[in-house]
């Protein structure tokens, strides 16, 4: 049971990092789009 718990914890951590990366990429995409709209 203990082993299982740490396994799920690792998966949870992994997906949390993936989500953070996705959010960061989205924010960069949005900010670059905003920069483009400011230029024109």
Coordinates of C-alpha atoms in Angstrom, one line a residue, residues 15-40:
X15 CA 1.1 15.9 -14.4
X16 CA 1.4 18.9 -12.2
X17 CA 4.6 19.8 -13.9
X18 CA 3.1 19.2 -17.3
X19 CA 0.2 21.4 -16.4
X20 CA 2.5 24.2 -15.3
X21 CA 4.5 23.9 -18.6
X22 CA 1.3 24.1 -20.6
X23 CA 0.1 27.2 -18.6
X24 CA 3.5 28.9 -19.1
X25 CA 3.4 28.2 -22.8
X26 CA -0.1 29.5 -23.1
X27 CA 0.9 32.7 -21.3
X28 CA 3.9 33.2 -23.5
X29 CA 1.7 32.7 -26.6
X30 CA -0.8 35.2 -25.3
X31 CA 1.9 37.7 -24.4
X32 CA 3.5 37.4 -27.8
X33 CA 0.1 37.8 -29.5
X34 CA -0.4 41.0 -27.3
X35 CA 3.0 42.3 -28.4
X36 CA 2.1 41.7 -32.0
X37 CA -1.2 43.5 -31.6
X38 CA 0.6 46.4 -30.0
X39 CA 3.1 46.7 -32.8
X40 CA 0.4 47.0 -35.5

